[in-house]
Amino acid sequence: MEYNFRSIEKKWQFNWAETNAYKVSNESDKPKYYVLDMFPYPSGAGLHVGHPLGYIASDIYSRFKRLKGFNVLHPMGYDAFGLPAEQYALEHGVHPAVSTDQNIRNFRKQLDNIGFCYDWDREVRTCDPGYYKWTQWIFLQLFQSFYNRHTQKASPITELVTIFEQEGNAAHPVPNSSFQLHAPQQRKPFVFSAEAWKTFSEAEQQKILMEYRLAFCGYGEVNWCEALGTVLANDEVVNGVSERGGHPVVKKKLRQWYLRITEYADRLLEGLSRIEFSDSMKEMQSNWIGKSSGAEIDFQIKGHDQKLRVYTTRPDTIFGVDFMVVAPELDWINQVKSADQSKAVEEYIAYVQSRSERERMAEKKITGCFTGAYAVNPFDGREIPIWISEYVLAGYGTGAIMAVPCGDERDFKFAEHFKIPVTNIIGKHFNGREANPTKEAILENSGFLNGMVMKEAMEVAIQKLEAEGIGIRKVNYKMRDAAFSRQRYWGEPFPVQWKEGTAYAWDVSGLPLELPYVESYQPGPEGEGPLANIPEWVSKELETNTMPGYAGSSWYFLRYMDPHNTEVFCDRKASDYWGQVDLYIGGTEHAVGHLLYSRMWTKVLFDLGHLSFDEPFKKLLNQGMIQGSSRFVYRINGTNRFVSKGLLTSDETYLDAEAVEHKVDKIHVDVNFVDGYELDLDAFKQWRNGEFAQAEFVLEDGKYVCGSEVEKMSKSKFNTVNPDDLVEKYGADTFRMYEMFLGPVELSKPWDTKGIEGVHRFLKKLWRLFYDELKGQVWTAEKATDAELKVLHKAIKKIEEDTERFSFNTAVSTFMICVNELSELKCSKKDILEQLLILLTPYAPHISEELWSQLGNKTSILDAAFPKFESDYLKESSKAYPVAINGKTRLEMTLSLEVTQQEVEAIILADATVQKWLEGKQPKKIIYVKNKMINVVV
RNA sequence: GCCCCGGUGGUGGAAUUGGUAGACACGCAGGACUUAAAAUCCUGUGACCCGCAACGGUCGUAACGGUUCAACUCCGUUCCGGGGCACCA
């Protein structure tokens, strides 16, 4: 009887489905455990070997926890709204609902191949009206709430209305301090009394309330591509033109929905201390939130009524300000620029308009333009030139900075480039060649701050600014409110109706507000979404934007707990039972997007009394990214000749026999017909319907050697490897274990299929402990020896520890060691093997279940009890110590574990080899670390 | 540019708390079985040096420097690779 993995895997997958082996109940005496995967976007390309890495890890852990006696929730679903389906629809005319459904079927088939223990009764799809009904419902919760800064939590907006009616907004200032109801920008915040509130019209009241809502409508800049009639991500803009088609892209202000996540900034920071995310992940989140404290300062602009408001974290350096830098998109620049600089300013603004935010931030070249205007230093009256430059972004702080070149590297480079004289306020701490951002220096040339240490001067400066009404203390966040609308079709419609320019909540009884079926997905007029093309939609004055991809994914982990409920998003009893996700596995690419939004939504639902916890994920495990290892061929420009990699002088040039230089094109080839680096010439010629059938090759040593590069795994780079092929060839158990054996889950690594044989051999070797090809059954019911028990218990200990700390790769190697040792002992005893199967079943569930039943068990191994480790079997009385002389290991010595320091010293000094190394000298010190090592210091 | 992570044999990686660097695999080389192949099993395998041999020596964890009895592990500088940077998901 041999290991026939194909029939075994089919048999058990069918059996588990038949018996509902993975069904999970919301009621159980066992303790609960919730293991969650980041659900996939069902792309048309299907699953590649990178996807299952995290899924296998979570599957192993779920099965492990089940063996340990937990009631484990381990669901799966699909993040099914999104841009790719819409773009596919635009190009191929297939409705997103249709292609998405097809893709999901395909994903499901691929997932099923691998033998995951998901409870599929709990599947969710974000594009399902039964699901997005509740996404819309949560949106309405956000829309109808405000953040009460006194209680530090979200409350119904009706409470705010009551407060306004009774006492106005003095106690609840408008979050956006520059908001005014009618007048253009004024200095003082917008405050009204109860009486004034009552005199406001309905539209005015609604306009004010919008300023407080957690989901609100405002105006924001986007990358606008006129030719495509659509908004583009920074990603899709390259050098000022669209990636698709190469059309020009400009900045455009559009009406947008936002989530007021900035109100939660402090709580999002605080919550980090209560959850187990890696330090780097927490650091990324806090950097994203970017809390800083400093001051906003108003500078009078010379010859204008206007003031220039800047935000700075270093008010202590105010006497070192040599110039101002303003974000080029601020409108008022046009009012203050001087006549002679007017043209230059306009040209510069046009240049910046064409650049994405990403490009602006990544720019090494220093660019900028003097406006011709001057600000006046309020303390010493110095006139300070006002510049504009792309490195200052409108969205952060006030969109303007005061530049102190002696203390800030970027400012210094700017001053150097434009030859602006630098004022030194830190004496010898500034060397004139580079900035010094110290806070320890004693200030000079700094008026009333002279002689103070900088970090103390900060407080003094702020107090003076406030006392003189020039500035205020200000805490700032780099994080901006989250843009929450998209001018797209394939997303959740907003449950919002517009009446005379005011947005009103769609009645809850009308949810879900279903996405209408359309035939065309073209963008609407004036940068509106495709929904603006639908007369019935527009006639009802419904919002034509849709929600972004992260809407549905911000709360899906709650829906799994109670997926079929039509009355509430999740029954309170269910969410109280399951509580937080105990283990969440997914990639770091979601560090700041999805993970912050989910945390915010959970906090809002908690504040409003819908949940009993305010952090969704107790522990996060980051899986590394499986990268593709791409292969390239090099074609001489304008010919059909392909040159082997080793013959090129660089990636772009080839020097032929006559020493003529040729430029070459670097072309991706499908990794599936490259063996290592050697191209299969025939397969290449047949590729893509014979596109390269006429290819000629310039070979080296008779071979065509390809170039290689590690990149994201993607269909367009021809570097994807399909798990189905590997499962077909080696079986799901081998595939699962191989993915784990590749290395630590957290680590990113390029995929390499070679090596999978080793894991497959291991499973065959395990099988041979039970069945021999010639002799048939070899397992017996004999009693196990101490040596065999020692092997088993060593494995129990290590597998348990490694699984618990997610070190799956070392667990796989422990299985290999265990089977190697049992083979060596010729151990085929049921007592030992049965326990080993339980250890193995989370990793290789199919073969374990089969052999388990072959041993005569009538119930599934899924519900076996995890073996108990007995330390008695591992007891050692002595240890082979490495003995080092001066830190270099020279010999090994077996000593009892009981020996004392004195005894060790005596034994060591008596040893001939030690004496040889001592060369007659006396040792200074003998270091003895019990159970570790001995070091003799000479 | 800014933020985060990583770099160990020909390859993937191991070394959990600073304590024998290279576990376990892949690959490769040699051998056994076989008419042959597959499968399986055995032996060797970081580099260099000495030697008849050794359970002999030197070097070695991206590079350089530091802390320590002891550094892949801690600190500093540099180089290289990857991820994120707000409308890809």
PDB file of N, CA, C and O (backbone and C1' of nucleotides) in Angstrom, chain A residues 79 83 232-234 256 283 287-288 358 364 478 480 486-487 627 742 761 809 816 820 927 935, chain B residues 1 3-4 12-14 16 19 23-26 40-41 57-58 69 82 84 86-89:
ATOM      1  N   ASP A  79     -13.439  40.387  -0.202  1.00  0.00           N
ATOM      2  CA  ASP A  79     -13.475  41.842  -0.281  1.00  0.00           C
ATOM      3  C   ASP A  79     -13.790  42.166  -1.737  1.00  0.00           C
ATOM      4  O   ASP A  79     -12.881  42.335  -2.542  1.00  0.00           O
ATOM      5  N   LEU A  83     -11.849  48.527  -7.714  1.00  0.00           N
ATOM      6  CA  LEU A  83     -11.546  49.104  -9.011  1.00  0.00           C
ATOM      7  C   LEU A  83     -11.239  48.088 -10.111  1.00  0.00           C
ATOM      8  O   LEU A  83     -11.710  48.253 -11.233  1.00  0.00           O
ATOM      9  N   LEU A 232      -7.664  59.608 -10.413  1.00  0.00           N
ATOM     10  CA  LEU A 232      -6.637  58.571 -10.375  1.00  0.00           C
ATOM     11  C   LEU A 232      -5.924  58.550  -9.021  1.00  0.00           C
ATOM     12  O   LEU A 232      -5.786  59.581  -8.363  1.00  0.00           O
ATOM     13  N   ALA A 233      -5.470  57.367  -8.639  1.00  0.00           N
ATOM     14  CA  ALA A 233      -4.628  57.225  -7.453  1.00  0.00           C
ATOM     15  C   ALA A 233      -3.234  57.742  -7.773  1.00  0.00           C
ATOM     16  O   ALA A 233      -2.834  57.766  -8.932  1.00  0.00           O
ATOM     17  N   ASN A 234      -2.510  58.139  -6.738  1.00  0.00           N
ATOM     18  CA  ASN A 234      -1.125  58.576  -6.951  1.00  0.00           C
ATOM     19  C   ASN A 234      -0.342  57.523  -7.723  1.00  0.00           C
ATOM     20  O   ASN A 234       0.518  57.829  -8.540  1.00  0.00           O
ATOM     21  N   GLN A 256     -16.299  65.718  -1.796  1.00  0.00           N
ATOM     22  CA  GLN A 256     -15.876  64.409  -1.302  1.00  0.00           C
ATOM     23  C   GLN A 256     -16.461  64.145   0.068  1.00  0.00           C
ATOM     24  O   GLN A 256     -16.649  65.075   0.848  1.00  0.00           O
ATOM     25  N   GLU A 283       4.807  51.404  15.340  1.00  0.00           N
ATOM     26  CA  GLU A 283       5.568  52.595  14.980  1.00  0.00           C
ATOM     27  C   GLU A 283       5.034  53.199  13.688  1.00  0.00           C
ATOM     28  O   GLU A 283       4.880  54.409  13.576  1.00  0.00           O
ATOM     29  N   ASN A 287       3.554  56.839  13.455  1.00  0.00           N
ATOM     30  CA  ASN A 287       4.132  57.804  12.518  1.00  0.00           C
ATOM     31  C   ASN A 287       3.085  58.352  11.562  1.00  0.00           C
ATOM     32  O   ASN A 287       3.137  59.498  11.160  1.00  0.00           O
ATOM     33  N   TRP A 288       2.172  57.490  11.203  1.00  0.00           N
ATOM     34  CA  TRP A 288       1.099  57.906  10.284  1.00  0.00           C
ATOM     35  C   TRP A 288       0.205  58.941  10.974  1.00  0.00           C
ATOM     36  O   TRP A 288      -0.157  59.951  10.394  1.00  0.00           O
ATOM     37  N   ARG A 358       2.965  62.092  -4.338  1.00  0.00           N
ATOM     38  CA  ARG A 358       4.080  61.161  -4.160  1.00  0.00           C
ATOM     39  C   ARG A 358       5.355  61.708  -4.787  1.00  0.00           C
ATOM     40  O   ARG A 358       6.411  61.732  -4.179  1.00  0.00           O
ATOM     41  N   LYS A 364      14.102  64.874  -5.116  1.00  0.00           N
ATOM     42  CA  LYS A 364      15.388  65.232  -4.514  1.00  0.00           C
ATOM     43  C   LYS A 364      15.808  66.627  -4.948  1.00  0.00           C
ATOM     44  O   LYS A 364      16.449  67.347  -4.209  1.00  0.00           O
ATOM     45  N   LYS A 478      -0.275  64.558  11.565  1.00  0.00           N
ATOM     46  CA  LYS A 478       0.046  64.401  10.163  1.00  0.00           C
ATOM     47  C   LYS A 478      -1.147  63.747   9.455  1.00  0.00           C
ATOM     48  O   LYS A 478      -1.443  64.023   8.319  1.00  0.00           O
ATOM     49  N   ARG A 480      -4.648  62.895   8.091  1.00  0.00           N
ATOM     50  CA  ARG A 480      -5.749  63.741   7.633  1.00  0.00           C
ATOM     51  C   ARG A 480      -7.038  62.956   7.743  1.00  0.00           C
ATOM     52  O   ARG A 480      -7.021  61.730   7.892  1.00  0.00           O
ATOM     53  N   ARG A 486     -15.606  57.752  -3.695  1.00  0.00           N
ATOM     54  CA  ARG A 486     -14.941  57.459  -4.959  1.00  0.00           C
ATOM     55  C   ARG A 486     -15.914  57.755  -6.083  1.00  0.00           C
ATOM     56  O   ARG A 486     -17.104  57.488  -5.959  1.00  0.00           O
ATOM     57  N   GLN A 487     -15.384  58.251  -7.177  1.00  0.00           N
ATOM     58  CA  GLN A 487     -16.247  58.533  -8.322  1.00  0.00           C
ATOM     59  C   GLN A 487     -16.271  57.284  -9.193  1.00  0.00           C
ATOM     60  O   GLN A 487     -15.784  57.261 -10.310  1.00  0.00           O
ATOM     61  N   GLN A 627       7.348  37.026  -2.969  1.00  0.00           N
ATOM     62  CA  GLN A 627       7.597  37.780  -4.178  1.00  0.00           C
ATOM     63  C   GLN A 627       7.797  36.832  -5.344  1.00  0.00           C
ATOM     64  O   GLN A 627       8.061  35.651  -5.150  1.00  0.00           O
ATOM     65  N   LEU A 742       9.392  27.069   3.971  1.00  0.00           N
ATOM     66  CA  LEU A 742      10.176  28.079   3.244  1.00  0.00           C
ATOM     67  C   LEU A 742      10.957  29.009   4.151  1.00  0.00           C
ATOM     68  O   LEU A 742      11.996  29.535   3.774  1.00  0.00           O
ATOM     69  N   ARG A 761       9.089  13.908   0.231  1.00  0.00           N
ATOM     70  CA  ARG A 761       9.821  12.718   0.688  1.00  0.00           C
ATOM     71  C   ARG A 761       9.550  12.437   2.161  1.00  0.00           C
ATOM     72  O   ARG A 761       9.441  11.285   2.567  1.00  0.00           O
ATOM     73  N   ASN A 809       8.105  27.026  10.403  1.00  0.00           N
ATOM     74  CA  ASN A 809       9.187  26.401   9.627  1.00  0.00           C
ATOM     75  C   ASN A 809      10.020  25.464  10.496  1.00  0.00           C
ATOM     76  O   ASN A 809      10.393  24.378  10.058  1.00  0.00           O
ATOM     77  N   MET A 816      10.434  16.388  10.657  1.00  0.00           N
ATOM     78  CA  MET A 816      11.391  15.630   9.844  1.00  0.00           C
ATOM     79  C   MET A 816      12.389  14.899  10.742  1.00  0.00           C
ATOM     80  O   MET A 816      12.689  13.723  10.523  1.00  0.00           O
ATOM     81  N   ASN A 820      12.803  10.925  11.019  1.00  0.00           N
ATOM     82  CA  ASN A 820      14.132  10.355  10.765  1.00  0.00           C
ATOM     83  C   ASN A 820      14.574   9.494  11.936  1.00  0.00           C
ATOM     84  O   ASN A 820      15.110   8.393  11.741  1.00  0.00           O
ATOM     85  N   ILE A 927      34.440  31.035  33.528  1.00  0.00           N
ATOM     86  CA  ILE A 927      33.013  31.330  33.474  1.00  0.00           C
ATOM     87  C   ILE A 927      32.272  30.039  33.188  1.00  0.00           C
ATOM     88  O   ILE A 927      32.569  29.334  32.217  1.00  0.00           O
ATOM     89  N   ASN A 935      33.850  28.887  29.817  1.00  0.00           N
ATOM     90  CA  ASN A 935      34.866  29.689  29.147  1.00  0.00           C
ATOM     91  C   ASN A 935      36.008  29.977  30.119  1.00  0.00           C
ATOM     92  O   ASN A 935      35.782  30.424  31.245  1.00  0.00           O
TER      93      ASN A 935
ATOM     94  P     G B   1      16.847  59.758  -1.029  1.00  0.00           P
ATOM     95  O5'   G B   1      15.766  60.815  -0.543  1.00  0.00           O
ATOM     96  C5'   G B   1      16.173  62.092  -0.116  1.00  0.00           C
ATOM     97  C4'   G B   1      14.939  62.722   0.456  1.00  0.00           C
ATOM     98  C3'   G B   1      14.365  61.976   1.646  1.00  0.00           C
ATOM     99  O3'   G B   1      14.952  62.442   2.846  1.00  0.00           O
ATOM    100  C1'   G B   1      12.653  62.355   0.073  1.00  0.00           C
ATOM    101  P     C B   3      12.811  59.088   8.494  1.00  0.00           P
ATOM    102  O5'   C B   3      11.645  58.019   8.691  1.00  0.00           O
ATOM    103  C5'   C B   3      10.526  58.302   9.516  1.00  0.00           C
ATOM    104  C4'   C B   3       9.508  57.207   9.369  1.00  0.00           C
ATOM    105  C3'   C B   3      10.046  55.796   9.541  1.00  0.00           C
ATOM    106  O3'   C B   3      10.223  55.438  10.898  1.00  0.00           O
ATOM    107  C1'   C B   3       8.699  55.865   7.631  1.00  0.00           C
ATOM    108  P     C B   4      11.364  54.368  11.312  1.00  0.00           P
ATOM    109  O5'   C B   4      10.749  52.984  10.828  1.00  0.00           O
ATOM    110  C5'   C B   4       9.644  52.400  11.492  1.00  0.00           C
ATOM    111  C4'   C B   4       9.209  51.174  10.732  1.00  0.00           C
ATOM    112  C3'   C B   4      10.262  50.090  10.564  1.00  0.00           C
ATOM    113  O3'   C B   4      10.428  49.317  11.730  1.00  0.00           O
ATOM    114  C1'   C B   4       9.208  50.434   8.502  1.00  0.00           C
ATOM    115  P     G B  12      19.095  31.932  -0.660  1.00  0.00           P
ATOM    116  O5'   G B  12      17.921  31.058  -0.047  1.00  0.00           O
ATOM    117  C5'   G B  12      16.642  31.045  -0.681  1.00  0.00           C
ATOM    118  C4'   G B  12      15.692  30.193   0.121  1.00  0.00           C
ATOM    119  C3'   G B  12      15.625  30.533   1.607  1.00  0.00           C
ATOM    120  O3'   G B  12      14.831  31.681   1.833  1.00  0.00           O
ATOM    121  C1'   G B  12      15.767  28.192   1.357  1.00  0.00           C
ATOM    122  P     G B  13      15.027  32.575   3.123  1.00  0.00           P
ATOM    123  O5'   G B  13      14.573  31.596   4.286  1.00  0.00           O
ATOM    124  C5'   G B  13      15.136  31.677   5.584  1.00  0.00           C
ATOM    125  C4'   G B  13      15.129  30.297   6.172  1.00  0.00           C
ATOM    126  C3'   G B  13      15.722  30.198   7.565  1.00  0.00           C
ATOM    127  O3'   G B  13      14.665  30.288   8.512  1.00  0.00           O
ATOM    128  C1'   G B  13      16.845  28.714   6.124  1.00  0.00           C
ATOM    129  P     A B  14      14.936  30.800   9.950  1.00  0.00           P
ATOM    130  O5'   A B  14      15.838  29.663  10.589  1.00  0.00           O
ATOM    131  C5'   A B  14      15.228  28.422  10.947  1.00  0.00           C
ATOM    132  C4'   A B  14      16.162  27.606  11.790  1.00  0.00           C
ATOM    133  C3'   A B  14      16.672  28.296  13.040  1.00  0.00           C
ATOM    134  O3'   A B  14      15.710  28.219  14.054  1.00  0.00           O
ATOM    135  C1'   A B  14      18.423  27.134  11.981  1.00  0.00           C
ATOM    136  P     U B  16      18.233  31.277  19.788  1.00  0.00           P
ATOM    137  O5'   U B  16      16.707  31.448  19.353  1.00  0.00           O
ATOM    138  C5'   U B  16      16.091  32.726  19.245  1.00  0.00           C
ATOM    139  C4'   U B  16      14.892  32.823  20.176  1.00  0.00           C
ATOM    140  C3'   U B  16      15.259  32.862  21.659  1.00  0.00           C
ATOM    141  O3'   U B  16      14.401  33.780  22.317  1.00  0.00           O
ATOM    142  C1'   U B  16      13.771  31.079  21.253  1.00  0.00           C
ATOM    143  P     G B  19      22.836  33.646  23.405  1.00  0.00           P
ATOM    144  O5'   G B  19      24.083  32.673  23.586  1.00  0.00           O
ATOM    145  C5'   G B  19      25.163  32.731  22.664  1.00  0.00           C
ATOM    146  C4'   G B  19      26.227  31.760  23.096  1.00  0.00           C
ATOM    147  C3'   G B  19      25.699  30.384  23.468  1.00  0.00           C
ATOM    148  O3'   G B  19      26.660  29.431  23.075  1.00  0.00           O
ATOM    149  C1'   G B  19      26.849  31.316  25.308  1.00  0.00           C
ATOM    150  P     A B  23      23.897  22.002   9.546  1.00  0.00           P
ATOM    151  O5'   A B  23      22.802  21.156  10.343  1.00  0.00           O
ATOM    152  C5'   A B  23      23.018  20.818  11.698  1.00  0.00           C
ATOM    153  C4'   A B  23      21.705  20.845  12.450  1.00  0.00           C
ATOM    154  C3'   A B  23      20.531  20.198  11.728  1.00  0.00           C
ATOM    155  O3'   A B  23      20.514  18.801  11.926  1.00  0.00           O
ATOM    156  C1'   A B  23      19.873  22.304  12.581  1.00  0.00           C
ATOM    157  P     C B  24      20.364  17.797  10.717  1.00  0.00           P
ATOM    158  O5'   C B  24      18.967  18.229  10.079  1.00  0.00           O
ATOM    159  C5'   C B  24      17.748  18.003  10.781  1.00  0.00           C
ATOM    160  C4'   C B  24      16.609  18.628  10.010  1.00  0.00           C
ATOM    161  C3'   C B  24      16.614  18.302   8.524  1.00  0.00           C
ATOM    162  O3'   C B  24      16.006  17.047   8.307  1.00  0.00           O
ATOM    163  C1'   C B  24      16.323  20.618   8.800  1.00  0.00           C
ATOM    164  P     A B  25      16.311  16.232   7.003  1.00  0.00           P
ATOM    165  O5'   A B  25      15.579  17.148   5.928  1.00  0.00           O
ATOM    166  C5'   A B  25      16.065  17.193   4.625  1.00  0.00           C
ATOM    167  C4'   A B  25      15.386  18.342   3.923  1.00  0.00           C
ATOM    168  C3'   A B  25      15.896  18.558   2.514  1.00  0.00           C
ATOM    169  O3'   A B  25      15.215  17.675   1.631  1.00  0.00           O
ATOM    170  C1'   A B  25      15.940  20.600   3.663  1.00  0.00           C
ATOM    171  P     C B  26      16.067  16.898   0.542  1.00  0.00           P
ATOM    172  O5'   C B  26      16.309  18.053  -0.532  1.00  0.00           O
ATOM    173  C5'   C B  26      15.185  18.722  -1.092  1.00  0.00           C
ATOM    174  C4'   C B  26      15.650  19.941  -1.836  1.00  0.00           C
ATOM    175  C3'   C B  26      16.737  19.691  -2.871  1.00  0.00           C
ATOM    176  O3'   C B  26      16.195  19.145  -4.060  1.00  0.00           O
ATOM    177  C1'   C B  26      17.276  21.597  -1.612  1.00  0.00           C
ATOM    178  P     U B  40      12.258   8.640  -2.827  1.00  0.00           P
ATOM    179  O5'   U B  40      12.917   7.390  -2.106  1.00  0.00           O
ATOM    180  C5'   U B  40      12.133   6.555  -1.269  1.00  0.00           C
ATOM    181  C4'   U B  40      12.924   5.342  -0.879  1.00  0.00           C
ATOM    182  C3'   U B  40      14.240   5.631  -0.166  1.00  0.00           C
ATOM    183  O3'   U B  40      14.046   5.922   1.207  1.00  0.00           O
ATOM    184  C1'   U B  40      14.611   4.015  -1.836  1.00  0.00           C
ATOM    185  P     C B  41      14.996   6.947   1.930  1.00  0.00           P
ATOM    186  O5'   C B  41      16.302   6.066   2.167  1.00  0.00           O
ATOM    187  C5'   C B  41      16.236   4.910   2.990  1.00  0.00           C
ATOM    188  C4'   C B  41      17.508   4.120   2.835  1.00  0.00           C
ATOM    189  C3'   C B  41      18.794   4.884   3.104  1.00  0.00           C
ATOM    190  O3'   C B  41      19.058   5.014   4.482  1.00  0.00           O
ATOM    191  C1'   C B  41      19.042   3.633   1.117  1.00  0.00           C
ATOM    192  P     G B  57      42.707  23.068  16.888  1.00  0.00           P
ATOM    193  O5'   G B  57      43.386  24.103  15.895  1.00  0.00           O
ATOM    194  C5'   G B  57      44.662  24.660  16.210  1.00  0.00           C
ATOM    195  C4'   G B  57      45.197  25.393  15.019  1.00  0.00           C
ATOM    196  C3'   G B  57      44.345  26.555  14.538  1.00  0.00           C
ATOM    197  O3'   G B  57      44.601  27.717  15.312  1.00  0.00           O
ATOM    198  C1'   G B  57      44.969  25.232  12.690  1.00  0.00           C
ATOM    199  P     U B  58      43.455  28.774  15.534  1.00  0.00           P
ATOM    200  O5'   U B  58      43.424  29.529  14.142  1.00  0.00           O
ATOM    201  C5'   U B  58      44.525  30.336  13.733  1.00  0.00           C
ATOM    202  C4'   U B  58      44.281  30.857  12.341  1.00  0.00           C
ATOM    203  C3'   U B  58      42.963  31.588  12.145  1.00  0.00           C
ATOM    204  O3'   U B  58      43.023  32.931  12.591  1.00  0.00           O
ATOM    205  C1'   U B  58      43.257  30.053  10.386  1.00  0.00           C
ATOM    206  P     C B  69      34.887  41.862  30.031  1.00  0.00           P
ATOM    207  O5'   C B  69      35.188  40.459  29.355  1.00  0.00           O
ATOM    208  C5'   C B  69      36.512  39.941  29.349  1.00  0.00           C
ATOM    209  C4'   C B  69      36.477  38.501  28.907  1.00  0.00           C
ATOM    210  C3'   C B  69      35.669  38.236  27.655  1.00  0.00           C
ATOM    211  O3'   C B  69      36.446  38.497  26.496  1.00  0.00           O
ATOM    212  C1'   C B  69      35.081  36.655  29.305  1.00  0.00           C
ATOM    213  P     G B  82      14.450  45.805  -4.757  1.00  0.00           P
ATOM    214  O5'   G B  82      13.421  45.437  -3.600  1.00  0.00           O
ATOM    215  C5'   G B  82      12.780  44.170  -3.596  1.00  0.00           C
ATOM    216  C4'   G B  82      12.012  44.003  -2.305  1.00  0.00           C
ATOM    217  C3'   G B  82      10.863  44.967  -2.073  1.00  0.00           C
ATOM    218  O3'   G B  82       9.714  44.590  -2.801  1.00  0.00           O
ATOM    219  C1'   G B  82      12.116  44.783  -0.091  1.00  0.00           C
ATOM    220  P     G B  84       3.800  48.194  -1.286  1.00  0.00           P
ATOM    221  O5'   G B  84       3.612  49.291  -0.155  1.00  0.00           O
ATOM    222  C5'   G B  84       2.648  49.100   0.870  1.00  0.00           C
ATOM    223  C4'   G B  84       2.732  50.231   1.853  1.00  0.00           C
ATOM    224  C3'   G B  84       2.507  51.625   1.289  1.00  0.00           C
ATOM    225  O3'   G B  84       1.132  51.896   1.109  1.00  0.00           O
ATOM    226  C1'   G B  84       4.386  51.661   2.710  1.00  0.00           C
ATOM    227  P     A B  86      -0.058  58.413  -1.006  1.00  0.00           P
ATOM    228  O5'   A B  86      -1.612  58.147  -1.101  1.00  0.00           O
ATOM    229  C5'   A B  86      -2.136  56.861  -0.827  1.00  0.00           C
ATOM    230  C4'   A B  86      -3.315  56.990   0.120  1.00  0.00           C
ATOM    231  C3'   A B  86      -4.315  58.070  -0.281  1.00  0.00           C
ATOM    232  O3'   A B  86      -5.620  57.594   0.036  1.00  0.00           O
ATOM    233  C1'   A B  86      -3.585  58.443   1.907  1.00  0.00           C
ATOM    234  P     C B  87      -6.896  58.074  -0.708  1.00  0.00           P
ATOM    235  O5'   C B  87      -6.937  57.310  -2.097  1.00  0.00           O
ATOM    236  C5'   C B  87      -7.009  55.908  -2.128  1.00  0.00           C
ATOM    237  C4'   C B  87      -7.330  55.479  -3.540  1.00  0.00           C
ATOM    238  C3'   C B  87      -6.309  55.986  -4.554  1.00  0.00           C
ATOM    239  O3'   C B  87      -6.239  55.053  -5.622  1.00  0.00           O
ATOM    240  C1'   C B  87      -8.424  56.806  -5.095  1.00  0.00           C
ATOM    241  P     C B  88      -5.331  53.762  -5.351  1.00  0.00           P
ATOM    242  O5'   C B  88      -6.348  52.548  -5.474  1.00  0.00           O
ATOM    243  C5'   C B  88      -6.758  52.060  -6.732  1.00  0.00           C
ATOM    244  C4'   C B  88      -6.367  50.603  -6.854  1.00  0.00           C
ATOM    245  C3'   C B  88      -6.876  49.719  -5.719  1.00  0.00           C
ATOM    246  O3'   C B  88      -8.193  49.296  -5.987  1.00  0.00           O
ATOM    247  C1'   C B  88      -4.589  49.254  -6.174  1.00  0.00           C
ATOM    248  P     A B  89      -9.288  49.307  -4.817  1.00  0.00           P
ATOM    249  O5'   A B  89      -8.984  47.969  -4.025  1.00  0.00           O
ATOM    250  C5'   A B  89      -9.180  46.690  -4.630  1.00  0.00           C
ATOM    251  C4'   A B  89      -8.335  45.682  -3.877  1.00  0.00           C
ATOM    252  C3'   A B  89      -8.668  45.556  -2.402  1.00  0.00           C
ATOM    253  O3'   A B  89      -9.700  44.622  -2.176  1.00  0.00           O
ATOM    254  C1'   A B  89      -6.334  45.860  -2.669  1.00  0.00           C
TER     255        A B  89
END
